[in-house]
Amino acid sequence: MARTRVLILGGGYVGLYTALTLLRKARDRVEVTVLDRRPYMTYAPFLPEAAAGSIEPRHAVVPLRRELEGARILQGRATAIDHAGRTVTAATDLGEEFTVEYDEVVVALGAVSRTLPIPGLAEFGMGFKYVEEAISLRNRVLGRIARAATTTDPAQRRRLLTFVFVGGGFAGCEAFAETEDMAKAALRYYPELSGEDLNFVMVEAAPRILPEMGPEMGEYTRVELERRGMRVLLETRLEGCVDGRIELSNGERFEADTVVWTAGVKPSPVLAASDLPLGPRGHVSAAATLQVVDADGVPVPGAWAAGDCAQVPNLVEGEGDWCAPSAQHAVRQAKHLGRNLAAHLSGAPLAEYRHRHLGLVASLGLNKGVASVMGVKLRGWPAWVMHRTYHLLAIPTFNRKARVALDWTAAVFFRRDLVSMGRLHEPRRAFQEAARS
Ligand SMILES: Cc1cc2nc3c(=O)[nH]c(=O)nc-3n(C[C@H](O)[C@H](O)[C@H](O)COP(=O)(O)OP(=O)(O)OC[C@H]3O[C@@H](n4cnc5c(N)ncnc54)[C@H](O)[C@@H]3O)c2cc1C
């Protein structure tokens, strides 16, 4: 009997766990293909620690080819989904176009940064969703510190050491706090500079930060960050950053060499180039069975979706509520989707996805954190320990768990690695200069 061709779009949390579940439950009945721009799954909760030098960035990603034995991995960018024709169009990094045919599609494309048309943002800002951005932020911060130590111009030094983070949500707070912690640690090697030279500014449009953890933990975090000398500007918007000239809605004007945008996400824009039914905010509409559904809630044959790109009803919270974009939901939805798809292929009934969000743990630098788990709120060192324990257990594969644990252990004995690889982005420069001389 011919195997069912299952195409999984995106090899992130949902893509990896759906493929693993499907291969376990229905290996002899399916031909699994995973299409992703990157050959790895990114464990996003470790990106702030990768940016801060506590984890080797490669250890925060899980190679798809190694973990998905029995699946076909295609590296390319999906550009259009023709579900009526059961075809996806994609392009390689070299620009070559190709198409993939399927019987069942799993849409797991995740989300992209949600930006606003702010002058200078697209040209000057950077995001914080992928490992390359974490590496780049780390190199940038350490590189700016090194340059600031060699300039005698105070205005230039101030600009180099001003880091603006826009968005005080979960990922933004972690990236902000971890990067500052690393920058402070790096200053021990720069006698020319002191902690007062660092100027870390967070800009948040809402009246509080960390909304995911509730007002009490948000306020605790704000006070804690300000105690460390960082500025948290609430009810303030970034209005411009052309060439690093920062303009804020509270009237402040100053210069910064680094602007990091962490102000939320929106579903993958590729969905707009598909004939799949989308919700009001651009997500694929899904039922609690994780089948894609039309406006009347009728399943679209052959289409499934989960994770940040999907609008999945939250049955635990009741009518009209949707699952928030989080790794916690993404992993559980993916396993559920894999089981339902395997059941569908054998004609068995489908189950509905139900999960009560357990809460969140966040790291705010070495030995510092906040946690709100099942009503229990922790601060400081206990929350940080909980963060590390939880994520060490949660990162997929023994291989990655072991490598991350070794990174942390090495840092206890040798301190974290604070070398900047600023030239990583220009690998041919030295050779070209030599060739010209
Ligand atoms: C810095 C940071 C920290 C976070 N920390 C936490 C946390 O502590 N706890 C928590 O619950 N959540 C956390 N999250 C959120 C969590 O990472 C996401 O909810 C989760 O990754 C969603 O999984 P997904 O599979 O839907 O999307 P992703 O994991 O983003 O996977 C999408 C995949 O699709 C691929 N892709 C995208 N477009 C295309 C295309 N056109 N063609 C081919 N492939 C494509 C991408 O390369 C990616 O591999 C964090 C997020 C960030 C950015």
GROMACS .gro file of C-alpha atoms and ligand atoms in nm:
model
  490
    1MET     CA    1   0.000   0.000   0.000
    2ALA     CA    2   0.128   0.348  -0.088
    3ARG     CA    3   0.238   0.552   0.211
    4THR     CA    4   0.068   0.883   0.291
    5ARG     CA    5   0.295   1.175   0.204
    6VAL     CA    6   0.299   1.410   0.506
    7LEU     CA    7   0.466   1.746   0.451
    8ILE     CA    8   0.555   1.941   0.766
    9LEU     CA    9   0.616   2.310   0.699
   10GLY     CA   10   0.863   2.437   0.958
   11GLY     CA   11   1.103   2.235   1.172
   12GLY     CA   12   1.071   2.431   1.496
   13TYR     CA   13   0.901   2.308   1.814
   14VAL     CA   14   0.587   2.192   1.633
   15GLY     CA   15   0.768   2.052   1.328
   16LEU     CA   16   1.021   1.850   1.530
   17TYR     CA   17   0.775   1.701   1.780
   18THR     CA   18   0.505   1.629   1.520
   19ALA     CA   19   0.757   1.443   1.305
   20LEU     CA   20   0.893   1.246   1.603
   21THR     CA   21   0.543   1.145   1.717
   22LEU     CA   22   0.432   1.052   1.367
   23LEU     CA   23   0.742   0.843   1.304
   24ARG     CA   24   0.684   0.664   1.631
   25LYS     CA   25   0.311   0.603   1.581
   26ALA     CA   26   0.281   0.544   1.207
   27ARG     CA   27   0.631   0.495   1.061
   28ASP     CA   28   0.521   0.220   0.820
   29ARG     CA   29   0.225   0.423   0.688
   30VAL     CA   30   0.379   0.765   0.630
   31GLU     CA   31   0.649   0.931   0.426
   32VAL     CA   32   0.746   1.235   0.635
   33THR     CA   33   0.910   1.542   0.478
   34VAL     CA   34   1.011   1.845   0.687
   35LEU     CA   35   1.074   2.173   0.507
   36ASP     CA   36   1.258   2.447   0.694
   37ARG     CA   37   1.487   2.738   0.609
   38ARG     CA   38   1.722   2.621   0.880
   39PRO     CA   39   1.860   2.267   0.926
   40TYR     CA   40   1.785   2.282   1.299
   41MET     CA   41   1.514   2.344   1.558
   42THR     CA   42   1.584   2.650   1.773
   43TYR     CA   43   1.531   2.612   2.148
   44ALA     CA   44   1.429   2.979   2.188
   45PRO     CA   45   1.422   2.991   2.571
   46PHE     CA   46   1.801   2.947   2.565
   47LEU     CA   47   1.865   3.234   2.321
   48PRO     CA   48   1.908   3.494   2.600
   49GLU     CA   49   2.168   3.269   2.767
   50ALA     CA   50   2.335   3.209   2.429
   51ALA     CA   51   2.351   3.588   2.381
   52ALA     CA   52   2.495   3.624   2.731
   53GLY     CA   53   2.769   3.367   2.672
   54SER     CA   54   2.639   3.117   2.930
   55ILE     CA   55   2.561   2.860   2.658
   56GLU     CA   56   2.745   2.789   2.337
   57PRO     CA   57   2.492   2.901   2.069
   58ARG     CA   58   2.519   2.572   1.876
   59HIS     CA   59   2.396   2.390   2.185
   60ALA     CA   60   2.069   2.588   2.179
   61VAL     CA   61   1.970   2.427   1.848
   62VAL     CA   62   1.877   2.068   1.764
   63PRO     CA   63   1.992   1.934   1.423
   64LEU     CA   64   1.689   1.799   1.233
   65ARG     CA   65   1.874   1.545   1.017
   66ARG     CA   66   2.031   1.380   1.318
   67GLU     CA   67   1.711   1.358   1.525
   68LEU     CA   68   1.460   1.275   1.253
   69GLU     CA   69   1.596   0.952   1.117
   70GLY     CA   70   1.349   0.817   0.863
   71ALA     CA   71   1.221   1.162   0.760
   72ARG     CA   72   1.329   1.360   0.455
   73ILE     CA   73   1.463   1.704   0.545
   74LEU     CA   74   1.442   1.977   0.283
   75GLN     CA   75   1.623   2.302   0.344
   76GLY     CA   76   1.438   2.591   0.181
   77ARG     CA   77   1.188   2.870   0.234
   78ALA     CA   78   0.820   2.796   0.168
   79THR     CA   79   0.687   3.079  -0.046
   80ALA     CA   80   0.331   2.965  -0.130
   81ILE     CA   81   0.086   2.694  -0.027
   82ASP     CA   82  -0.166   2.571  -0.286
   83HIS     CA   83  -0.369   2.338  -0.070
   84ALA     CA   84  -0.633   2.277  -0.338
   85GLY     CA   85  -0.352   2.143  -0.560
   86ARG     CA   86  -0.173   1.979  -0.261
   87THR     CA   87   0.151   2.159  -0.352
   88VAL     CA   88   0.394   2.387  -0.170
   89THR     CA   89   0.633   2.613  -0.357
   90ALA     CA   90   0.969   2.680  -0.194
   91ALA     CA   91   1.303   2.842  -0.272
   92THR     CA   92   1.657   2.747  -0.175
   93ASP     CA   93   1.898   3.004  -0.031
   94LEU     CA   94   2.048   3.021  -0.381
   95GLY     CA   95   1.710   3.136  -0.516
   96GLU     CA   96   1.623   2.813  -0.700
   97GLU     CA   97   1.252   2.738  -0.686
   98PHE     CA   98   1.111   2.390  -0.625
   99THR     CA   99   0.774   2.235  -0.546
  100VAL     CA  100   0.676   1.961  -0.303
  101GLU     CA  101   0.358   1.756  -0.338
  102TYR     CA  102   0.178   1.605  -0.041
  103ASP     CA  103  -0.134   1.425   0.079
  104GLU     CA  104  -0.145   1.582   0.427
  105VAL     CA  105   0.016   1.912   0.527
  106VAL     CA  106   0.110   2.024   0.879
  107VAL     CA  107   0.150   2.401   0.899
  108ALA     CA  108   0.412   2.474   1.167
  109LEU     CA  109   0.573   2.792   1.034
  110GLY     CA  110   0.575   2.978   1.366
  111ALA     CA  111   0.583   3.356   1.389
  112VAL     CA  112   0.801   3.649   1.285
  113SER     CA  113   0.879   3.977   1.464
  114ARG     CA  114   0.580   4.212   1.461
  115THR     CA  115   0.726   4.550   1.368
  116LEU     CA  116   0.572   4.895   1.316
  117PRO     CA  117   0.649   5.151   1.044
  118ILE     CA  118   0.889   5.346   1.266
  119PRO     CA  119   1.147   5.557   1.077
  120GLY     CA  120   1.485   5.380   1.080
  121LEU     CA  121   1.363   5.058   1.245
  122ALA     CA  122   1.391   4.828   0.944
  123GLU     CA  123   1.739   4.963   0.858
  124PHE     CA  124   1.884   5.000   1.206
  125GLY     CA  125   1.702   4.761   1.441
  126MET     CA  126   1.759   4.391   1.499
  127GLY     CA  127   1.524   4.113   1.611
  128PHE     CA  128   1.573   3.846   1.874
  129LYS     CA  129   1.409   3.523   1.755
  130TYR     CA  130   1.688   3.321   1.603
  131VAL     CA  131   2.028   3.195   1.706
  132GLU     CA  132   2.207   3.413   1.450
  133GLU     CA  133   2.049   3.718   1.616
  134ALA     CA  134   2.161   3.599   1.961
  135ILE     CA  135   2.520   3.552   1.833
  136SER     CA  136   2.512   3.888   1.660
  137LEU     CA  137   2.381   4.068   1.972
  138ARG     CA  138   2.654   3.916   2.186
  139ASN     CA  139   2.928   4.011   1.939
  140ARG     CA  140   2.779   4.355   1.902
  141VAL     CA  141   2.760   4.432   2.275
  142LEU     CA  142   3.113   4.302   2.344
  143GLY     CA  143   3.245   4.476   2.031
  144ARG     CA  144   3.088   4.809   2.134
  145ILE     CA  145   3.244   4.779   2.482
  146ALA     CA  146   3.587   4.721   2.326
  147ARG     CA  147   3.549   5.024   2.098
  148ALA     CA  148   3.416   5.244   2.379
  149ALA     CA  149   3.727   5.160   2.581
  150THR     CA  150   3.952   5.297   2.309
  151THR     CA  151   3.770   5.619   2.224
  152THR     CA  152   3.837   5.946   2.405
  153ASP     CA  153   3.524   6.114   2.269
  154PRO     CA  154   3.260   6.104   2.550
  155ALA     CA  155   2.963   6.142   2.310
  156GLN     CA  156   3.090   5.854   2.097
  157ARG     CA  157   3.147   5.642   2.406
  158ARG     CA  158   2.796   5.716   2.532
  159ARG     CA  159   2.646   5.618   2.196
  160LEU     CA  160   2.848   5.295   2.175
  161LEU     CA  161   2.740   5.193   2.524
  162THR     CA  162   2.370   5.275   2.485
  163PHE     CA  163   2.157   4.967   2.414
  164VAL     CA  164   1.785   5.014   2.354
  165PHE     CA  165   1.544   4.720   2.383
  166VAL     CA  166   1.189   4.779   2.262
  167GLY     CA  167   0.922   4.556   2.417
  168GLY     CA  168   0.900   4.439   2.779
  169GLY     CA  169   0.738   4.101   2.721
  170PHE     CA  170   0.888   3.776   2.831
  171ALA     CA  171   1.155   3.735   2.561
  172GLY     CA  172   1.241   4.107   2.573
  173CYS     CA  173   1.295   4.113   2.951
  174GLU     CA  174   1.516   3.804   2.939
  175ALA     CA  175   1.726   3.934   2.650
  176PHE     CA  176   1.759   4.279   2.815
  177ALA     CA  177   1.857   4.147   3.159
  178GLU     CA  178   2.089   3.868   3.038
  179THR     CA  179   2.275   4.097   2.796
  180GLU     CA  180   2.328   4.363   3.062
  181ASP     CA  181   2.453   4.098   3.304
  182MET     CA  182   2.707   3.985   3.045
  183ALA     CA  183   2.811   4.345   2.967
  184LYS     CA  184   2.872   4.415   3.337
  185ALA     CA  185   3.076   4.094   3.367
  186ALA     CA  186   3.284   4.199   3.065
  187LEU     CA  187   3.375   4.533   3.226
  188ARG     CA  188   3.613   4.358   3.465
  189TYR     CA  189   3.855   4.339   3.168
  190TYR     CA  190   3.816   4.710   3.082
  191PRO     CA  191   3.969   4.931   3.352
  192GLU     CA  192   3.888   5.232   3.129
  193LEU     CA  193   3.514   5.174   3.181
  194SER     CA  194   3.279   5.145   3.476
  195GLY     CA  195   2.924   5.013   3.523
  196GLU     CA  196   2.795   5.371   3.510
  197ASP     CA  197   2.909   5.400   3.149
  198LEU     CA  198   2.662   5.131   3.045
  199ASN     CA  199   2.322   5.264   2.945
  200PHE     CA  200   2.062   4.990   2.901
  201VAL     CA  201   1.716   5.131   2.820
  202MET     CA  202   1.393   4.934   2.784
  203VAL     CA  203   1.101   5.103   2.611
  204GLU     CA  204   0.754   4.956   2.670
  205ALA     CA  205   0.424   5.101   2.543
  206ALA     CA  206   0.213   4.929   2.813
  207PRO     CA  207   0.200   5.042   3.179
  208ARG     CA  208   0.391   4.730   3.291
  209ILE     CA  209   0.644   4.472   3.180
  210LEU     CA  210   0.622   4.091   3.183
  211PRO     CA  211   0.241   4.084   3.135
  212GLU     CA  212   0.263   3.702   3.101
  213MET     CA  213   0.351   3.674   3.472
  214GLY     CA  214   0.098   3.915   3.622
  215PRO     CA  215   0.134   4.266   3.774
  216GLU     CA  216   0.319   4.160   4.089
  217MET     CA  217   0.605   3.987   3.910
  218GLY     CA  218   0.615   4.256   3.641
  219GLU     CA  219   0.662   4.525   3.908
  220TYR     CA  220   0.920   4.318   4.095
  221THR     CA  221   1.118   4.275   3.772
  222ARG     CA  222   1.100   4.647   3.689
  223VAL     CA  223   1.227   4.746   4.034
  224GLU     CA  224   1.499   4.481   4.017
  225LEU     CA  225   1.620   4.597   3.674
  226GLU     CA  226   1.625   4.961   3.784
  227ARG     CA  227   1.815   4.866   4.098
  228ARG     CA  228   2.082   4.725   3.864
  229GLY     CA  229   2.103   5.065   3.691
  230MET     CA  230   1.894   4.983   3.385
  231ARG     CA  231   1.616   5.220   3.275
  232VAL     CA  232   1.265   5.082   3.218
  233LEU     CA  233   1.043   5.340   3.047
  234LEU     CA  234   0.677   5.239   3.072
  235GLU     CA  235   0.395   5.389   2.860
  236THR     CA  236   0.663   5.504   2.619
  237ARG     CA  237   0.696   5.428   2.247
  238LEU     CA  238   0.991   5.432   2.011
  239GLU     CA  239   0.907   5.690   1.743
  240GLY     CA  240   1.227   5.695   1.543
  241CYS     CA  241   1.578   5.550   1.529
  242VAL     CA  242   1.721   5.673   1.197
  243ASP     CA  243   2.098   5.603   1.206
  244GLY     CA  244   2.074   5.548   1.582
  245ARG     CA  245   1.910   5.884   1.665
  246ILE     CA  246   1.651   5.763   1.916
  247GLU     CA  247   1.323   5.952   1.945
  248LEU     CA  248   1.082   5.848   2.219
  249SER     CA  249   0.717   5.943   2.273
  250ASN     CA  250   0.808   6.098   2.613
  251GLY     CA  251   1.014   6.359   2.430
  252GLU     CA  252   1.357   6.207   2.505
  253ARG     CA  253   1.618   6.225   2.227
  254PHE     CA  254   1.954   6.048   2.245
  255GLU     CA  255   2.191   5.837   2.035
  256ALA     CA  256   2.233   5.460   2.056
  257ASP     CA  257   2.439   5.219   1.849
  258THR     CA  258   2.212   4.920   1.918
  259VAL     CA  259   1.833   4.883   1.896
  260VAL     CA  260   1.680   4.542   1.966
  261TRP     CA  261   1.314   4.492   1.876
  262THR     CA  262   1.132   4.239   2.095
  263ALA     CA  263   0.784   4.392   2.080
  264GLY     CA  264   0.581   4.086   1.993
  265VAL     CA  265   0.530   3.845   1.707
  266LYS     CA  266   0.282   3.786   1.426
  267PRO     CA  267   0.207   3.465   1.232
  268SER     CA  268   0.433   3.373   0.941
  269PRO     CA  269   0.357   3.601   0.643
  270VAL     CA  270   0.374   3.297   0.409
  271LEU     CA  271   0.022   3.210   0.526
  272ALA     CA  272  -0.109   3.510   0.334
  273ALA     CA  273   0.020   3.336   0.017
  274SER     CA  274  -0.196   3.030   0.079
  275ASP     CA  275  -0.555   2.921   0.021
  276LEU     CA  276  -0.589   2.804   0.381
  277PRO     CA  277  -0.854   2.974   0.600
  278LEU     CA  278  -0.700   3.244   0.818
  279GLY     CA  279  -0.830   3.409   1.136
  280PRO     CA  280  -0.861   3.787   1.191
  281ARG     CA  281  -0.493   3.826   1.292
  282GLY     CA  282  -0.349   3.613   1.011
  283HIS     CA  283  -0.321   3.277   1.193
  284VAL     CA  284  -0.436   2.951   1.033
  285SER     CA  285  -0.773   2.864   1.188
  286ALA     CA  286  -0.757   2.531   1.367
  287ALA     CA  287  -1.001   2.323   1.569
  288ALA     CA  288  -0.910   2.166   1.903
  289THR     CA  289  -0.830   1.849   1.706
  290LEU     CA  290  -0.561   2.061   1.532
  291GLN     CA  291  -0.727   2.012   1.195
  292VAL     CA  292  -0.744   2.331   0.989
  293VAL     CA  293  -1.106   2.450   0.978
  294ASP     CA  294  -1.301   2.693   0.759
  295ALA     CA  295  -1.508   2.989   0.885
  296ASP     CA  296  -1.794   2.750   0.976
  297GLY     CA  297  -1.563   2.527   1.178
  298VAL     CA  298  -1.570   2.248   0.915
  299PRO     CA  299  -1.236   2.062   0.882
  300VAL     CA  300  -1.042   2.126   0.562
  301PRO     CA  301  -0.939   1.775   0.444
  302GLY     CA  302  -0.564   1.712   0.450
  303ALA     CA  303  -0.458   2.018   0.653
  304TRP     CA  304  -0.335   2.046   1.015
  305ALA     CA  305  -0.178   2.332   1.211
  306ALA     CA  306  -0.036   2.412   1.556
  307GLY     CA  307   0.198   2.648   1.740
  308ASP     CA  308   0.256   3.020   1.696
  309CYS     CA  309   0.115   3.029   1.341
  310ALA     CA  310  -0.217   2.871   1.440
  311GLN     CA  311  -0.526   2.994   1.620
  312VAL     CA  312  -0.617   2.699   1.843
  313PRO     CA  313  -0.915   2.718   2.082
  314ASN     CA  314  -0.821   2.702   2.449
  315LEU     CA  315  -1.085   2.460   2.578
  316VAL     CA  316  -0.955   2.484   2.935
  317GLU     CA  317  -1.030   2.858   2.951
  318GLY     CA  318  -1.362   2.826   2.767
  319GLU     CA  319  -1.544   2.963   2.462
  320GLY     CA  320  -1.371   3.241   2.268
  321ASP     CA  321  -1.025   3.193   2.425
  322TRP     CA  322  -0.719   3.097   2.217
  323CYS     CA  323  -0.396   2.927   2.319
  324ALA     CA  324  -0.120   3.187   2.369
  325PRO     CA  325   0.193   3.155   2.154
  326SER     CA  326   0.431   2.963   2.380
  327ALA     CA  327   0.669   2.670   2.367
  328GLN     CA  328   0.460   2.498   2.630
  329HIS     CA  329   0.158   2.486   2.401
  330ALA     CA  330   0.367   2.425   2.088
  331VAL     CA  331   0.527   2.104   2.223
  332ARG     CA  332   0.204   1.962   2.358
  333GLN     CA  333   0.003   2.058   2.050
  334ALA     CA  334   0.266   1.898   1.827
  335LYS     CA  335   0.255   1.564   2.011
  336HIS     CA  336  -0.124   1.580   2.009
  337LEU     CA  337  -0.128   1.661   1.638
  338GLY     CA  338   0.107   1.370   1.564
  339ARG     CA  339  -0.118   1.129   1.753
  340ASN     CA  340  -0.435   1.265   1.587
  341LEU     CA  341  -0.284   1.246   1.241
  342ALA     CA  342  -0.176   0.885   1.303
  343ALA     CA  343  -0.527   0.808   1.431
  344HIS     CA  344  -0.684   0.975   1.125
  345LEU     CA  345  -0.471   0.760   0.893
  346SER     CA  346  -0.599   0.445   1.060
  347GLY     CA  347  -0.961   0.566   1.075
  348ALA     CA  348  -0.962   0.605   1.455
  349PRO     CA  349  -1.145   0.895   1.630
  350LEU     CA  350  -0.959   1.220   1.703
  351ALA     CA  351  -0.910   1.373   2.048
  352GLU     CA  352  -0.934   1.742   2.140
  353TYR     CA  353  -0.633   1.937   2.269
  354ARG     CA  354  -0.663   2.059   2.627
  355HIS     CA  355  -0.380   2.199   2.835
  356ARG     CA  356  -0.378   2.436   3.131
  357HIS     CA  357  -0.077   2.667   3.102
  358LEU     CA  358   0.153   2.585   3.392
  359GLY     CA  359   0.322   2.924   3.411
  360LEU     CA  360   0.661   3.065   3.317
  361VAL     CA  361   1.017   3.083   3.441
  362ALA     CA  362   1.256   3.356   3.329
  363SER     CA  363   1.624   3.416   3.378
  364LEU     CA  364   1.739   3.775   3.438
  365GLY     CA  365   2.113   3.707   3.445
  366LEU     CA  366   2.339   3.476   3.648
  367ASN     CA  367   2.165   3.378   3.975
  368LYS     CA  368   1.870   3.609   3.905
  369GLY     CA  369   1.523   3.520   3.784
  370VAL     CA  370   1.146   3.527   3.825
  371ALA     CA  371   0.901   3.239   3.811
  372SER     CA  372   0.526   3.202   3.829
  373VAL     CA  373   0.435   2.835   3.813
  374MET     CA  374   0.094   2.696   3.908
  375GLY     CA  375   0.027   2.994   4.135
  376VAL     CA  376   0.368   2.972   4.306
  377LYS     CA  377   0.579   3.284   4.262
  378LEU     CA  378   0.955   3.277   4.306
  379ARG     CA  379   1.215   3.552   4.278
  380GLY     CA  380   1.592   3.576   4.259
  381TRP     CA  381   1.812   3.269   4.298
  382PRO     CA  382   1.534   3.006   4.354
  383ALA     CA  383   1.358   3.122   4.035
  384TRP     CA  384   1.685   3.111   3.842
  385VAL     CA  385   1.755   2.754   3.962
  386MET     CA  386   1.404   2.658   3.860
  387HIS     CA  387   1.458   2.818   3.517
  388ARG     CA  388   1.776   2.619   3.459
  389THR     CA  389   1.632   2.290   3.588
  390TYR     CA  390   1.312   2.321   3.387
  391HIS     CA  391   1.482   2.410   3.060
  392LEU     CA  392   1.753   2.149   3.100
  393LEU     CA  393   1.478   1.888   3.127
  394ALA     CA  394   1.277   2.045   2.844
  395ILE     CA  395   1.542   2.092   2.574
  396PRO     CA  396   1.500   1.805   2.327
  397THR     CA  397   1.752   1.518   2.313
  398PHE     CA  398   2.001   1.386   2.566
  399ASN     CA  399   2.280   1.517   2.345
  400ARG     CA  400   2.169   1.882   2.391
  401LYS     CA  401   2.093   1.838   2.761
  402ALA     CA  402   2.445   1.706   2.818
  403ARG     CA  403   2.611   1.982   2.617
  404VAL     CA  404   2.419   2.261   2.792
  405ALA     CA  405   2.494   2.106   3.135
  406LEU     CA  406   2.864   2.096   3.041
  407ASP     CA  407   2.855   2.462   2.931
  408TRP     CA  408   2.712   2.565   3.266
  409THR     CA  409   2.958   2.348   3.459
  410ALA     CA  410   3.255   2.489   3.266
  411ALA     CA  411   3.133   2.844   3.343
  412VAL     CA  412   3.138   2.767   3.718
  413PHE     CA  413   3.511   2.683   3.699
  414PHE     CA  414   3.632   2.917   3.423
  415ARG     CA  415   3.368   3.196   3.425
  416ARG     CA  416   3.161   3.253   3.114
  417ASP     CA  417   3.338   3.310   2.785
  418LEU     CA  418   3.341   3.680   2.706
  419VAL     CA  419   3.531   3.694   2.380
  420SER     CA  420   3.373   3.893   2.099
  421MET     CA  421   3.382   3.739   1.751
  422GLY     CA  422   3.297   4.073   1.595
  423ARG     CA  423   3.469   3.986   1.268
  424LEU     CA  424   3.260   3.671   1.223
  425HIS     CA  425   3.036   3.864   0.987
  426GLU     CA  426   3.326   3.968   0.762
  427PRO     CA  427   3.532   3.649   0.726
  428ARG     CA  428   3.699   3.759   0.402
  429ARG     CA  429   3.811   4.102   0.521
  430ALA     CA  430   4.158   4.004   0.648
  431PHE     CA  431   4.228   3.805   0.330
  432GLN     CA  432   4.111   4.091   0.106
  433GLU     CA  433   4.326   4.343   0.295
  434ALA     CA  434   4.625   4.110   0.261
  435ALA     CA  435   4.561   4.063  -0.110
  436ARG     CA  436   4.543   4.441  -0.162
  437SER     CA  437   4.859   4.521   0.035
  438LIG     C1  438   1.384   3.467   2.293
  438LIG     C2  439   1.263   3.380   2.313
  438LIG     C3  440   1.243   3.315   2.434
  438LIG     C4  441   1.130   3.235   2.454
  438LIG     N1  442   1.114   3.173   2.573
  438LIG     C5  443   1.004   3.097   2.595
  438LIG     C6  444   0.985   3.031   2.719
  438LIG     O1  445   1.068   3.038   2.808
  438LIG     N2  446   0.872   2.957   2.735
  438LIG     C7  447   0.778   2.944   2.636
  438LIG     O2  448   0.676   2.874   2.656
  438LIG     N3  449   0.794   3.005   2.516
  438LIG     C8  450   0.905   3.080   2.494
  438LIG     N4  451   0.922   3.141   2.372
  438LIG     C9  452   0.821   3.122   2.266
  438LIG    C10  453   0.845   2.990   2.190
  438LIG     O3  454   0.978   2.982   2.146
  438LIG    C11  455   0.750   2.979   2.071
  438LIG     O4  456   0.617   2.986   2.119
  438LIG    C12  457   0.771   2.845   1.997
  438LIG     O5  458   0.897   2.847   1.934
  438LIG    C13  459   0.662   2.823   1.891
  438LIG     O6  460   0.689   2.704   1.821
  438LIG     P1  461   0.653   2.690   1.664
  438LIG     O7  462   0.692   2.554   1.622
  438LIG     O8  463   0.514   2.736   1.641
  438LIG     O9  464   0.746   2.798   1.593
  438LIG     P2  465   0.905   2.796   1.582
  438LIG    O10  466   0.966   2.718   1.691
  438LIG    O11  467   0.946   2.940   1.565
  438LIG    O12  468   0.931   2.717   1.446
  438LIG    C14  469   0.898   2.770   1.320
  438LIG    C15  470   0.996   2.712   1.219
  438LIG    O13  471   0.950   2.746   1.089
  438LIG    C16  472   1.060   2.784   1.011
  438LIG     N5  473   1.011   2.874   0.906
  438LIG    C17  474   0.954   2.995   0.921
  438LIG     N6  475   0.917   3.044   0.801
  438LIG    C18  476   0.950   2.950   0.710
  438LIG    C19  477   0.936   2.940   0.568
  438LIG     N7  478   0.878   3.038   0.496
  438LIG     N8  479   0.980   2.828   0.506
  438LIG    C20  480   1.038   2.726   0.577
  438LIG     N9  481   1.053   2.732   0.711
  438LIG    C21  482   1.010   2.841   0.776
  438LIG    C22  483   1.155   2.852   1.107
  438LIG    O14  484   1.290   2.846   1.059
  438LIG    C23  485   1.136   2.769   1.234
  438LIG    O15  486   1.230   2.664   1.243
  438LIG    C24  487   1.035   3.221   2.348
  438LIG    C25  488   1.055   3.285   2.226
  438LIG    C26  489   1.168   3.364   2.208
  438LIG    C27  490   1.188   3.433   2.074
   0.00000   0.00000   0.00000
